Coordinates of C-alpha atoms and ligand atoms in Angstrom, one line a residue:
Chain A
X1 CA 7.2 -39.5 -88.9
X2 CA 10.9 -39.7 -88.9
X3 CA 12.2 -36.6 -90.7
X4 CA 14.7 -35.7 -88.0
X5 CA 18.2 -34.7 -88.8
X6 CA 20.5 -37.6 -88.6
X7 CA 23.8 -37.3 -86.8
X8 CA 26.6 -38.5 -89.1
X9 CA 29.1 -38.3 -86.2
X10 CA 27.0 -40.6 -84.2
X11 CA 27.0 -43.1 -87.0
X12 CA 30.8 -42.9 -87.4
X13 CA 31.2 -43.2 -83.6
X14 CA 29.1 -46.4 -83.6
X15 CA 31.5 -48.2 -85.8
X16 CA 34.5 -46.9 -83.8
X17 CA 32.9 -48.2 -80.6
X18 CA 32.0 -51.6 -81.9
X19 CA 35.1 -52.3 -83.9
X20 CA 37.8 -50.6 -81.8
X21 CA 37.0 -49.2 -78.4
X22 CA 34.8 -51.9 -77.0
X23 CA 37.0 -54.6 -78.6
X24 CA 40.1 -53.1 -77.1
X25 CA 38.5 -52.7 -73.7
X26 CA 37.3 -56.3 -73.6
X27 CA 40.3 -57.9 -75.2
X28 CA 43.4 -55.9 -74.1
X29 CA 45.6 -58.5 -75.8
X30 CA 44.7 -56.9 -79.1
X31 CA 46.7 -53.9 -78.1
X32 CA 49.8 -56.0 -78.4
X33 CA 48.7 -57.7 -81.6
X34 CA 49.2 -54.9 -84.1
X35 CA 52.6 -54.0 -82.6
X36 CA 54.2 -57.4 -82.6
X37 CA 54.7 -58.3 -86.3
X38 CA 56.1 -55.1 -87.7
X39 CA 58.3 -54.5 -84.6
X40 CA 59.8 -58.0 -84.8
X41 CA 60.7 -57.8 -88.5
X42 CA 62.2 -54.4 -87.8
X43 CA 64.4 -55.8 -85.1
X44 CA 65.5 -58.8 -87.2
X45 CA 66.4 -56.6 -90.2
X46 CA 68.2 -54.1 -88.1
X47 CA 70.3 -56.8 -86.4
X48 CA 71.2 -58.6 -89.6
X49 CA 72.2 -55.3 -91.3
X50 CA 74.1 -54.3 -88.2
X51 CA 72.0 -51.2 -87.9
X52 CA 72.6 -49.8 -91.4
X53 CA 69.0 -50.5 -92.4
X54 CA 67.4 -49.1 -89.2
X55 CA 65.8 -46.1 -90.9
X56 CA 64.5 -48.0 -93.8
X57 CA 63.1 -50.8 -91.7
X58 CA 61.2 -48.3 -89.5
X59 CA 59.7 -46.9 -92.6
X60 CA 58.9 -50.5 -93.7
X61 CA 57.3 -51.3 -90.4
X62 CA 55.2 -48.2 -90.6
X63 CA 54.0 -49.0 -94.0
X64 CA 53.4 -52.7 -93.2
X65 CA 51.4 -51.9 -90.2
X66 CA 49.3 -49.3 -92.1
X67 CA 48.6 -51.9 -94.8
X68 CA 47.9 -54.6 -92.3
X69 CA 45.6 -52.2 -90.4
X70 CA 43.7 -51.5 -93.6
X71 CA 43.5 -55.1 -94.6
X72 CA 42.2 -56.2 -91.3
X73 CA 39.0 -54.3 -92.1
X74 CA 38.0 -57.2 -94.4
X75 CA 38.1 -59.8 -91.6
X76 CA 36.4 -57.5 -89.2
X77 CA 33.6 -56.5 -91.6
X78 CA 33.1 -60.0 -92.7
X79 CA 32.9 -61.2 -89.1
X80 CA 30.3 -58.5 -88.3
X81 CA 28.4 -59.1 -91.5
X82 CA 28.3 -62.9 -91.6
X83 CA 28.4 -64.0 -88.0
X84 CA 26.4 -61.3 -86.3
X85 CA 24.4 -59.9 -89.2
X86 CA 25.3 -56.4 -88.0
X87 CA 25.7 -55.2 -91.6
X88 CA 22.2 -56.2 -92.5
X89 CA 20.9 -54.2 -89.6
X90 CA 22.9 -51.2 -90.7
X91 CA 21.9 -51.5 -94.3
X92 CA 18.2 -51.2 -93.3
X93 CA 19.0 -48.1 -91.3
X94 CA 19.8 -44.4 -92.1
X95 CA 23.5 -45.1 -92.1
X96 CA 24.9 -45.1 -95.7
X97 CA 27.6 -47.5 -96.9
X98 CA 30.1 -44.6 -97.2
X99 CA 29.6 -43.6 -93.5
X100 CA 29.8 -47.2 -92.4
X101 CA 33.0 -47.7 -94.3
X102 CA 34.6 -44.5 -93.0
X103 CA 33.7 -45.3 -89.4
X104 CA 35.2 -48.8 -89.8
X105 CA 38.3 -47.3 -91.4
X106 CA 38.8 -44.9 -88.5
X107 CA 38.2 -47.8 -86.1
X108 CA 41.1 -49.7 -87.8
X109 CA 43.4 -46.7 -87.3
X110 CA 42.4 -46.5 -83.6
X111 CA 42.8 -50.2 -83.2
X112 CA 46.4 -49.9 -84.5
X113 CA 47.3 -46.8 -82.5
X114 CA 49.7 -48.6 -80.2
X115 CA 51.8 -49.7 -83.2
X116 CA 51.6 -46.3 -84.9
X117 CA 52.6 -44.4 -81.8
X118 CA 55.6 -46.6 -81.1
X119 CA 56.7 -46.6 -84.8
X120 CA 56.2 -42.9 -85.1
X121 CA 58.4 -42.2 -82.1
X122 CA 61.1 -44.5 -83.6
X123 CA 60.7 -42.7 -86.9
X124 CA 61.2 -39.3 -85.3
X125 CA 64.3 -40.6 -83.4
X126 CA 66.0 -42.6 -86.1
X127 CA 64.9 -41.4 -89.5
X128 CA 66.9 -38.3 -90.4
X129 CA 65.3 -36.4 -93.2
X130 CA 63.9 -33.0 -94.2
X131 CA 60.4 -31.7 -93.4
X132 CA 59.5 -32.6 -97.0
X133 CA 60.8 -36.1 -96.4
X134 CA 58.5 -36.6 -93.5
X135 CA 55.7 -35.1 -95.5
X136 CA 56.3 -37.6 -98.3
X137 CA 56.5 -40.5 -95.8
X138 CA 53.1 -39.4 -94.3
X139 CA 51.4 -39.0 -97.7
X140 CA 52.6 -42.3 -99.0
X141 CA 51.5 -44.1 -95.8
X142 CA 48.1 -42.5 -95.9
X143 CA 47.7 -43.5 -99.6
X144 CA 48.7 -47.1 -98.7
X145 CA 46.1 -47.1 -96.0
X146 CA 43.4 -45.9 -98.4
X147 CA 44.6 -48.6 -100.8
X148 CA 44.4 -51.5 -98.3
X149 CA 41.2 -50.3 -96.6
X150 CA 39.4 -50.0 -99.9
X151 CA 40.6 -53.4 -101.0
X152 CA 39.6 -54.9 -97.7
X153 CA 36.1 -53.3 -97.9
X154 CA 35.5 -54.6 -101.5
X155 CA 36.6 -58.1 -100.6
X156 CA 34.4 -58.2 -97.4
X157 CA 31.3 -57.2 -99.3
X158 CA 31.7 -60.2 -101.6
X159 CA 32.6 -62.8 -99.0
X160 CA 30.0 -65.0 -97.4
X161 CA 32.1 -66.7 -94.8
X162 CA 35.0 -65.6 -92.5
X163 CA 36.9 -68.7 -93.4
X164 CA 37.2 -67.3 -96.9
X165 CA 38.5 -64.1 -95.5
X166 CA 41.2 -65.7 -93.5
X167 CA 42.5 -67.2 -96.8
X168 CA 42.3 -63.8 -98.5
X169 CA 44.1 -62.2 -95.6
X170 CA 46.9 -64.7 -95.6
X171 CA 47.5 -64.4 -99.4
X172 CA 47.2 -60.6 -99.5
X173 CA 49.4 -59.9 -96.5
X174 CA 52.1 -62.1 -98.0
X175 CA 51.8 -60.4 -101.4
X176 CA 51.7 -56.9 -99.9
X177 CA 54.0 -56.9 -97.0
X178 CA 56.2 -60.0 -96.9
X179 CA 57.4 -60.4 -100.5
X180 CA 57.9 -56.7 -101.5
X181 CA 61.1 -55.0 -100.4
X182 CA 59.7 -52.6 -97.8
X183 CA 61.9 -53.2 -94.8
X184 CA 65.0 -53.0 -97.1
X185 CA 65.7 -51.5 -100.5
X186 CA 64.9 -53.3 -103.7
X187 CA 68.6 -53.3 -104.6
X188 CA 69.0 -56.3 -102.2
X189 CA 66.9 -58.4 -104.5
X190 CA 68.7 -60.1 -107.4
X191 CA 67.5 -58.7 -110.8
X192 CA 65.2 -61.3 -112.3
X193 CA 63.2 -61.5 -109.0
X194 CA 62.8 -57.7 -108.8
X195 CA 60.1 -57.9 -111.4
X196 CA 58.0 -60.1 -109.1
X197 CA 58.3 -57.4 -106.4
X198 CA 56.8 -54.9 -108.8
X199 CA 53.5 -56.8 -108.8
X200 CA 52.8 -55.3 -105.4
X201 CA 51.8 -51.6 -105.1
X202 CA 53.7 -51.5 -101.7
X203 CA 57.0 -51.8 -103.7
X204 CA 56.3 -48.6 -105.5
X205 CA 55.3 -46.9 -102.2
X206 CA 58.4 -48.1 -100.4
X207 CA 60.6 -46.8 -103.3
X208 CA 59.2 -43.3 -102.9
X209 CA 59.7 -43.2 -99.2
X210 CA 63.2 -44.8 -99.3
X211 CA 64.1 -42.2 -101.9
X212 CA 62.8 -39.4 -99.7
X213 CA 64.8 -40.5 -96.7
X214 CA 67.9 -40.9 -98.8
X215 CA 68.2 -44.7 -98.9
X216 CA 67.5 -45.3 -102.5
X217 CA 68.6 -43.1 -105.4
X218 CA 66.0 -43.0 -108.2
X219 CA 65.7 -41.3 -111.6
X220 CA 63.0 -38.7 -112.0
X221 CA 61.1 -41.0 -114.4
X222 CA 61.1 -43.9 -111.9
X223 CA 60.0 -41.6 -109.2
X224 CA 57.2 -40.2 -111.3
X225 CA 56.1 -43.8 -112.3
X226 CA 56.1 -44.8 -108.6
X227 CA 53.8 -41.9 -107.7
X228 CA 51.6 -42.6 -110.7
X229 CA 51.1 -46.2 -109.6
X230 CA 50.6 -45.4 -105.9
X231 CA 48.1 -42.6 -106.5
X232 CA 46.4 -44.4 -109.4
X233 CA 45.8 -47.7 -107.6
X234 CA 44.7 -46.1 -104.3
X235 CA 42.2 -43.7 -105.8
X236 CA 40.9 -46.3 -108.2
X237 CA 40.2 -48.8 -105.4
X238 CA 38.7 -46.1 -103.2
X239 CA 36.4 -45.2 -106.1
X240 CA 35.5 -48.9 -106.6
X241 CA 34.9 -49.4 -102.9
X242 CA 32.5 -46.5 -102.7
X243 CA 30.7 -47.1 -106.0
X244 CA 30.8 -50.8 -106.6
X245 CA 30.6 -52.4 -103.1
X246 CA 27.6 -54.6 -102.6
X247 CA 25.6 -52.8 -100.0
X248 CA 22.4 -54.3 -101.2
X249 CA 23.1 -57.9 -102.1
X250 CA 22.2 -59.3 -105.5
Chain B
X1 CA 19.1 -25.8 -104.8
X2 CA 15.6 -24.7 -104.4
X3 CA 13.6 -26.5 -107.1
X4 CA 14.4 -30.2 -106.3
X5 CA 13.8 -29.5 -102.6
X6 CA 10.3 -28.2 -103.5
X7 CA 9.7 -31.3 -105.5
X8 CA 10.7 -33.5 -102.6
X9 CA 8.3 -31.7 -100.3
X10 CA 5.5 -32.1 -102.9
X11 CA 6.2 -35.8 -103.2
X12 CA 6.2 -36.1 -99.5
X13 CA 2.8 -34.4 -99.2
X14 CA 1.5 -36.6 -102.0
X15 CA 2.7 -39.6 -100.2
X16 CA 1.1 -38.6 -96.9
X17 CA -2.3 -38.5 -98.6
X18 CA -1.9 -41.9 -100.2
X19 CA -3.2 -44.9 -98.3
X20 CA -0.3 -46.5 -96.4
X21 CA 0.2 -49.8 -98.1
X22 CA 2.7 -52.5 -98.7
X23 CA 2.5 -53.5 -102.3
X24 CA 4.4 -56.4 -103.8
X25 CA 4.2 -56.9 -107.6
X26 CA 5.5 -60.1 -109.1
X27 CA 8.5 -60.2 -106.7
X28 CA 10.8 -63.0 -107.9
X29 CA 14.1 -64.1 -106.6
X30 CA 16.4 -66.7 -108.0
X31 CA 19.7 -67.2 -106.3
X32 CA 22.5 -68.3 -108.6
X33 CA 22.4 -72.1 -109.0
X34 CA 19.3 -72.8 -106.9
X35 CA 15.6 -73.2 -107.7
X36 CA 13.5 -70.1 -107.6
X37 CA 13.2 -68.9 -104.0
X38 CA 10.4 -66.4 -104.6
X39 CA 8.0 -66.9 -107.5
X40 CA 6.0 -63.9 -108.6
X41 CA 4.8 -62.9 -105.2
X42 CA 2.1 -60.2 -105.5
X43 CA -0.1 -58.8 -102.7
X44 CA -1.2 -55.6 -101.1
X45 CA -1.8 -55.0 -97.5
X46 CA -2.3 -52.0 -95.2
X47 CA 1.0 -50.9 -93.7
X48 CA -0.1 -48.0 -91.5
X49 CA 0.0 -50.1 -88.4
X50 CA -0.6 -53.6 -87.1
X51 CA 1.2 -56.9 -87.6
X52 CA 1.5 -58.8 -90.9
X53 CA 2.7 -62.4 -90.3
X54 CA 4.4 -64.4 -92.9
X55 CA 4.4 -68.2 -92.2
X56 CA 5.6 -71.1 -94.2
X57 CA 7.8 -74.1 -94.1
X58 CA 11.6 -74.0 -93.9
X59 CA 12.9 -72.7 -97.2
X60 CA 9.5 -71.3 -98.3
X61 CA 11.1 -67.9 -99.0
X62 CA 10.1 -65.9 -95.9
X63 CA 13.6 -64.5 -95.1
X64 CA 14.2 -63.8 -98.8
X65 CA 11.0 -61.8 -99.0
X66 CA 11.8 -60.0 -95.8
X67 CA 15.3 -59.1 -96.9
X68 CA 14.1 -57.8 -100.3
X69 CA 11.5 -55.6 -98.6
X70 CA 14.0 -54.4 -96.1
X71 CA 16.2 -53.2 -99.0
X72 CA 19.0 -55.7 -98.2
X73 CA 18.6 -57.9 -101.2
X74 CA 17.8 -57.0 -104.8
X75 CA 14.9 -59.0 -106.4
X76 CA 15.6 -60.7 -109.6
X77 CA 12.5 -59.1 -111.0
X78 CA 9.3 -57.4 -109.8
X79 CA 8.8 -54.4 -107.6
X80 CA 7.5 -53.4 -104.2
X81 CA 6.7 -50.3 -102.3
X82 CA 5.9 -49.4 -98.7
X83 CA 3.9 -46.4 -97.9
X84 CA 4.4 -45.1 -101.4
X85 CA 8.2 -45.5 -101.3
X86 CA 9.7 -47.8 -103.8
X87 CA 12.2 -50.4 -102.4
X88 CA 14.6 -49.8 -105.2
X89 CA 14.2 -46.1 -106.0
X90 CA 13.4 -44.5 -102.6
X91 CA 15.9 -46.5 -100.6
X92 CA 17.2 -43.7 -98.5
X93 CA 13.8 -42.5 -97.4
X94 CA 12.7 -46.0 -96.6
X95 CA 15.8 -46.8 -94.6
X96 CA 15.1 -43.8 -92.4
X97 CA 11.8 -45.4 -91.5
X98 CA 12.6 -49.0 -91.2
X99 CA 14.5 -51.3 -88.9
X100 CA 15.2 -55.1 -89.2
X101 CA 15.9 -57.9 -86.8
X102 CA 17.5 -60.4 -89.2
X103 CA 16.8 -64.1 -88.6
X104 CA 20.4 -65.0 -87.8
X105 CA 21.4 -61.8 -86.1
X106 CA 23.4 -62.3 -83.0
X107 CA 24.5 -59.9 -80.3
X108 CA 28.2 -58.9 -80.9
X109 CA 30.1 -61.0 -78.3
X110 CA 32.4 -58.3 -76.9
X111 CA 29.6 -55.8 -76.2
X112 CA 27.1 -55.6 -73.4
X113 CA 23.4 -55.4 -74.0
X114 CA 23.6 -51.7 -73.2
X115 CA 26.4 -51.1 -75.6
X116 CA 24.7 -53.2 -78.3
X117 CA 21.5 -51.1 -78.2
X118 CA 23.4 -47.8 -77.7
X119 CA 25.6 -48.4 -80.8
X120 CA 22.7 -49.5 -82.9
X121 CA 20.9 -46.3 -82.0
X122 CA 24.0 -44.3 -82.9
X123 CA 23.7 -45.9 -86.3
X124 CA 20.1 -44.8 -86.5
X125 CA 21.5 -41.2 -86.1
X126 CA 20.5 -40.4 -82.6
X127 CA 23.0 -38.3 -80.6
X128 CA 24.8 -39.9 -77.7
X129 CA 22.6 -38.7 -74.9
X130 CA 19.4 -39.7 -76.6
X131 CA 20.9 -43.1 -77.5
X132 CA 21.9 -43.8 -73.9
X133 CA 18.5 -42.8 -72.6
X134 CA 16.6 -44.9 -75.1
X135 CA 18.8 -47.9 -74.4
X136 CA 18.3 -47.7 -70.7
X137 CA 14.5 -47.3 -71.1
X138 CA 14.1 -50.3 -73.4
X139 CA 16.3 -52.5 -71.2
X140 CA 14.0 -51.6 -68.3
X141 CA 10.9 -52.2 -70.4
X142 CA 12.0 -55.7 -71.4
X143 CA 13.0 -56.5 -67.8
X144 CA 16.7 -56.7 -68.7
X145 CA 18.2 -54.0 -66.5
X146 CA 19.9 -56.7 -64.4
X147 CA 22.0 -57.8 -67.4
X148 CA 22.6 -54.4 -68.9
X149 CA 26.3 -54.4 -68.3
X150 CA 27.1 -58.1 -68.6
X151 CA 29.1 -59.0 -71.8
X152 CA 26.8 -60.6 -74.4
X153 CA 29.0 -63.7 -74.6
X154 CA 28.1 -64.5 -71.0
X155 CA 24.3 -64.2 -71.6
X156 CA 22.0 -67.1 -72.4
X157 CA 20.8 -67.5 -76.0
X158 CA 17.4 -66.1 -75.2
X159 CA 18.8 -63.0 -73.5
X160 CA 21.0 -62.4 -76.5
X161 CA 18.0 -62.6 -78.8
X162 CA 16.1 -60.2 -76.5
X163 CA 19.0 -57.8 -76.6
X164 CA 18.7 -57.7 -80.4
X165 CA 14.9 -57.2 -80.2
X166 CA 15.4 -54.4 -77.7
X167 CA 17.7 -52.6 -80.2
X168 CA 15.1 -52.7 -83.0
X169 CA 12.3 -51.7 -80.8
X170 CA 14.1 -48.7 -79.3
X171 CA 14.7 -47.1 -82.7
X172 CA 12.0 -44.8 -83.9
X173 CA 11.5 -46.7 -87.1
X174 CA 7.8 -47.2 -87.9
X175 CA 8.2 -50.1 -90.2
X176 CA 9.7 -53.1 -88.3
X177 CA 10.9 -56.3 -89.9
X178 CA 11.3 -59.1 -87.4
X179 CA 12.4 -62.4 -88.8
X180 CA 11.6 -65.1 -86.2
X181 CA 12.0 -62.8 -83.2
X182 CA 10.8 -65.3 -80.6
X183 CA 12.8 -68.3 -81.6
X184 CA 14.8 -69.5 -78.6
X185 CA 12.8 -67.5 -76.0
X186 CA 11.3 -69.4 -73.0
X187 CA 7.5 -69.4 -72.8
X188 CA 7.4 -66.6 -70.3
X189 CA 9.7 -64.3 -72.2
X190 CA 7.8 -65.1 -75.4
X191 CA 4.5 -64.1 -73.7
X192 CA 6.2 -60.9 -72.5
X193 CA 7.4 -60.1 -75.9
X194 CA 4.0 -60.7 -77.3
X195 CA 2.7 -58.0 -75.0
X196 CA 5.4 -55.6 -76.1
X197 CA 4.6 -56.3 -79.8
X198 CA 0.9 -55.8 -79.2
X199 CA 1.7 -52.5 -77.7
X200 CA 4.0 -51.5 -80.6
X201 CA 1.6 -52.6 -83.3
X202 CA -0.8 -49.8 -82.3
X203 CA 1.5 -47.3 -84.0
X204 CA 4.0 -49.4 -85.9
X205 CA 3.8 -51.7 -88.9
X206 CA 5.4 -54.9 -88.0
X207 CA 6.3 -57.5 -90.6
X208 CA 6.8 -60.7 -88.7
X209 CA 7.9 -64.2 -89.7
X210 CA 7.4 -67.0 -87.3
X211 CA 7.1 -70.8 -87.1
X212 CA 4.8 -70.5 -84.0
X213 CA 1.4 -70.6 -85.5
X214 CA -0.4 -69.7 -82.3
X215 CA 1.8 -66.6 -82.1
X216 CA 0.9 -65.7 -85.6
X217 CA -2.8 -66.3 -85.0
X218 CA -2.8 -64.3 -81.8
X219 CA -0.7 -61.3 -82.9
X220 CA -1.4 -60.9 -86.6
X221 CA -4.0 -58.7 -88.2
X222 CA -3.1 -60.2 -91.5
X223 CA -1.5 -63.5 -92.4
X224 CA 0.3 -64.7 -95.5
X225 CA 1.2 -68.4 -96.1
X226 CA 4.1 -68.8 -98.3
X227 CA 4.9 -72.2 -99.9
X228 CA 7.8 -72.9 -102.3
X229 CA 8.1 -69.2 -103.0
X230 CA 4.4 -68.7 -103.8
X231 CA 1.7 -67.2 -101.7
X232 CA -0.9 -69.9 -100.9
X233 CA -3.3 -67.8 -98.9
X234 CA -3.5 -64.3 -97.5
X235 CA -5.9 -62.4 -95.3
X236 CA -7.1 -62.3 -91.7
X237 CA -7.9 -65.6 -90.0
X238 CA -11.5 -65.6 -91.1
X239 CA -10.5 -65.0 -94.7
X240 CA -8.1 -68.0 -94.5
X241 CA -10.9 -70.1 -93.1
X242 CA -13.0 -69.1 -96.0
X243 CA -10.2 -69.9 -98.4
X244 CA -10.1 -73.4 -96.9
X245 CA -13.9 -73.5 -97.2
X246 CA -14.6 -74.9 -93.8
X247 CA -15.1 -73.1 -90.5
X248 CA -15.1 -75.9 -88.0
X249 CA -13.0 -78.8 -87.0
X250 CA -14.5 -81.9 -85.4
X251 CA -12.0 -84.1 -83.7
X252 CA -13.0 -87.7 -82.9
X253 CA -10.8 -89.5 -80.4
X254 CA -11.4 -93.0 -81.7
X255 CA -9.8 -92.9 -85.1
X256 CA -11.6 -96.0 -86.3
X257 CA -15.0 -94.5 -85.6
X258 CA -17.3 -94.9 -88.6
X259 CA -18.4 -91.3 -89.2
X260 CA -19.0 -89.9 -92.6
X261 CA -19.6 -86.3 -93.1
X262 CA -22.0 -85.2 -95.8
X263 CA -19.8 -82.1 -96.4
X264 CA -16.2 -81.7 -95.5
X265 CA -12.9 -83.3 -95.5
X266 CA -11.6 -86.0 -93.2
X267 CA -8.0 -86.3 -92.2
X268 CA -5.9 -88.0 -89.7
X269 CA -4.4 -85.4 -87.4
X270 CA -0.8 -85.5 -86.2
X271 CA -2.1 -86.6 -82.8
X272 CA -3.7 -89.7 -84.3
X273 CA -7.3 -88.4 -84.0
X274 CA -9.7 -88.4 -86.8
X275 CA -10.4 -84.8 -87.8
X276 CA -13.1 -83.5 -90.0
X277 CA -13.1 -80.0 -91.4
X278 CA -16.6 -79.0 -92.2
X279 CA -19.3 -76.3 -92.3
X280 CA -21.2 -75.0 -89.3
X281 CA -24.4 -76.9 -90.2
X282 CA -22.6 -80.1 -90.8
X283 CA -20.6 -79.7 -87.6
X284 CA -24.0 -79.4 -85.8
X285 CA -25.4 -82.6 -87.4
X286 CA -22.2 -84.5 -86.7
X287 CA -22.3 -83.5 -83.1
X288 CA -25.8 -84.9 -82.6
X289 CA -24.8 -88.1 -84.5
X290 CA -21.7 -88.5 -82.3
X291 CA -23.6 -88.0 -79.1
X292 CA -26.0 -90.6 -80.1
X293 CA -23.2 -93.0 -80.9
X294 CA -21.6 -92.1 -77.6
X295 CA -18.2 -91.2 -79.2
X296 CA -15.8 -88.8 -77.6
X297 CA -15.2 -85.7 -79.7
X298 CA -14.5 -82.0 -79.6
X299 CA -15.5 -79.1 -81.9
X300 CA -13.4 -76.1 -82.5
X301 CA -13.2 -73.3 -85.0
X302 CA -10.6 -74.1 -87.6
X303 CA -7.3 -72.9 -86.2
X304 CA -4.3 -71.5 -88.1
X305 CA -2.6 -74.8 -87.5
X306 CA -5.4 -76.6 -89.3
X307 CA -5.4 -74.1 -92.2
X308 CA -1.6 -74.3 -92.5
X309 CA -1.4 -78.0 -92.6
X310 CA -4.4 -78.2 -94.9
X311 CA -3.2 -75.7 -97.4
X312 CA 0.5 -76.6 -97.3
X313 CA -0.1 -80.3 -97.4
X314 CA -3.3 -80.9 -99.4
X315 CA -5.5 -83.9 -98.5
X316 CA -5.3 -86.9 -100.9
X317 CA -9.0 -87.1 -101.4
X318 CA -12.2 -85.4 -100.4
X319 CA -14.2 -86.5 -97.4
X320 CA -17.5 -86.5 -99.2
X321 CA -16.3 -88.9 -101.8
X322 CA -17.1 -92.6 -101.7
X323 CA -14.1 -93.9 -99.7
X324 CA -12.5 -91.5 -97.4
X325 CA -10.0 -89.5 -97.3
X326 CA -7.0 -89.9 -95.0
X327 CA -3.9 -87.9 -95.1
X328 CA -1.5 -87.8 -92.3
X329 CA 0.1 -84.8 -90.8
Ligands
ATP401 N1 22.1 -66.6 -100.0 C1 21.5 -67.6 -100.6 N2 22.1 -68.2 -101.6 C2 21.4 -69.3 -102.3 N3 20.2 -69.7 -101.9 C3 19.6 -69.2 -100.9 C4 20.2 -68.1 -100.2 N4 19.4 -67.7 -99.2 C5 18.3 -68.6 -99.3 N5 18.4 -69.4 -100.3 C6 17.5 -70.4 -100.8 O1 16.2 -69.8 -101.0 C7 15.1 -70.5 -100.5 C8 14.3 -69.7 -99.5 O2 15.1 -69.5 -98.4 P1 14.6 -68.6 -97.2 O3 15.8 -68.4 -96.3 O4 14.0 -67.3 -97.7 O5 13.5 -69.5 -96.5 P2 12.7 -69.3 -95.1 O6 11.3 -69.4 -95.5 O7 13.2 -68.0 -94.5 O8 13.2 -70.5 -94.3 P3 13.4 -70.8 -92.7 O9 12.0 -71.0 -92.2 O10 14.2 -72.0 -92.7 O11 14.0 -69.6 -92.2 C9 15.7 -71.8 -99.9 O12 15.6 -72.8 -100.9 C10 17.2 -71.5 -99.7 O13 18.0 -72.6 -99.8
MG402 MG1 14.0 -67.6 -92.7

């Protein structure tokens, strides 16, 4: 009878292999993929601002690639679930939904490593801030990753077709990384339109980071509100992802 | 904490003493916006070892039932348990012991067969060395060593299917759900897989669905015919023959032959022959009669094919009635 100890590290490793390592090995083009979008926006913004927004747009690119990396879990999970029925096989196995999700989350980070490495080097070179500043940057970026990966996971468990996911991906990436002022400060947006930007959690996250690197002065109340929104929404979604995701279909 | 652990061990001991059975009670599934897919399915069958084959037409509810038992899909109502473990309450323990080959599972395109099996075994919780060893052994056993390191997307459909089967079989799960495992395999590969399944059923419980009735008849220790979400018949092949009421099938090559059985049912087979399902004595009598009339005929025990067509598509009228009797299949 099977009462052996199950190796959780093996189970995490399985997701990392399937969704990152084997994929990167067989399709090296994917290495370029995660780097291209954030880097090109960064360059455009820097050129237009004649270099004044370099620090901010590096921060923006880091955040955008973190969010994109998290969001891509929904397309990947849906592909593996609906087209290969991998998730069905994993559901009827000792791997729990939390371990499956965590493994897939790590795999998304690994998949986006080329982008993170390049952007981190740029950040170290061109963002001049204190140790606390870097620490805030890191914390916010991790929170945004938790936010987007949880959102992606929840959506993927509800979707039945990858076509649906492409639509979700398009809409969400626009809402989260194109419309919100993350490559530049919100002060560039004329006032009535600023309210629209506040629909996206990434706006609040960007404000915190821009404040930390000295690009955006903020009142203490605004800063506290930003933290409350970023922390609240990330942790809420994480909770929902773990608790409410449909591991067993209904 | 000590007390709950003790309780778990007690429950485990209790379960070990219970007969190993798969029990379905009134399992019902209704997907939103569609007619009922499973309709109060209830049966009990031994699940210590052997093969249980589920057959039925497209849309009969086989996959739905399989997925509910494999803890992938929640029933709308009803319960089921396997070896004393409830599919809703003891999910974690069950998932330790079960593995599934879903009907539409496909080998992930950017992996090789070796990587496919290896990563599946990692999900099962084996360490890396053990997973690698098991993957290698199973590939050898299924005669696939040659393709171990070819990307799945370059393999033929049958080999991809075999890769998935290999993954399931290499786990140490003792309850295996296999939803149409042999679809798409060539006759030789299918026969090879039958041998493997026969070997596995000695110490595994295999819940198999298939459209190949000869496969079901040959492999299964117990069969269940599902039709429109309801169980129509259940048991070993002899029990199904009894359910049908006839043990022999007399096929007469000339379909216009004037033969009237005293007991039995006459149908027109899909091959155009006149076919009479009847009892042993009547088959004997008919044989003598047909020899005298110099008609070509054959007599066989009723096959699963016969039973399936008979039960799923009922004859229009009885053969021992005044005018016969034909239904086509
Ligand atoms: N996800 C779903 N949503 C809605 N209806 C479904 C779903 N899955 C199956 N059904 C319906 O439930 C019924 C039973 O389907 P199921 O897949 O269980 O049949 P099956 O016996 O496995 O058929 P096949 O031999 O074609 O595989 C069908 O009427 C089907 O249309
Ligand atoms: Mg099916």
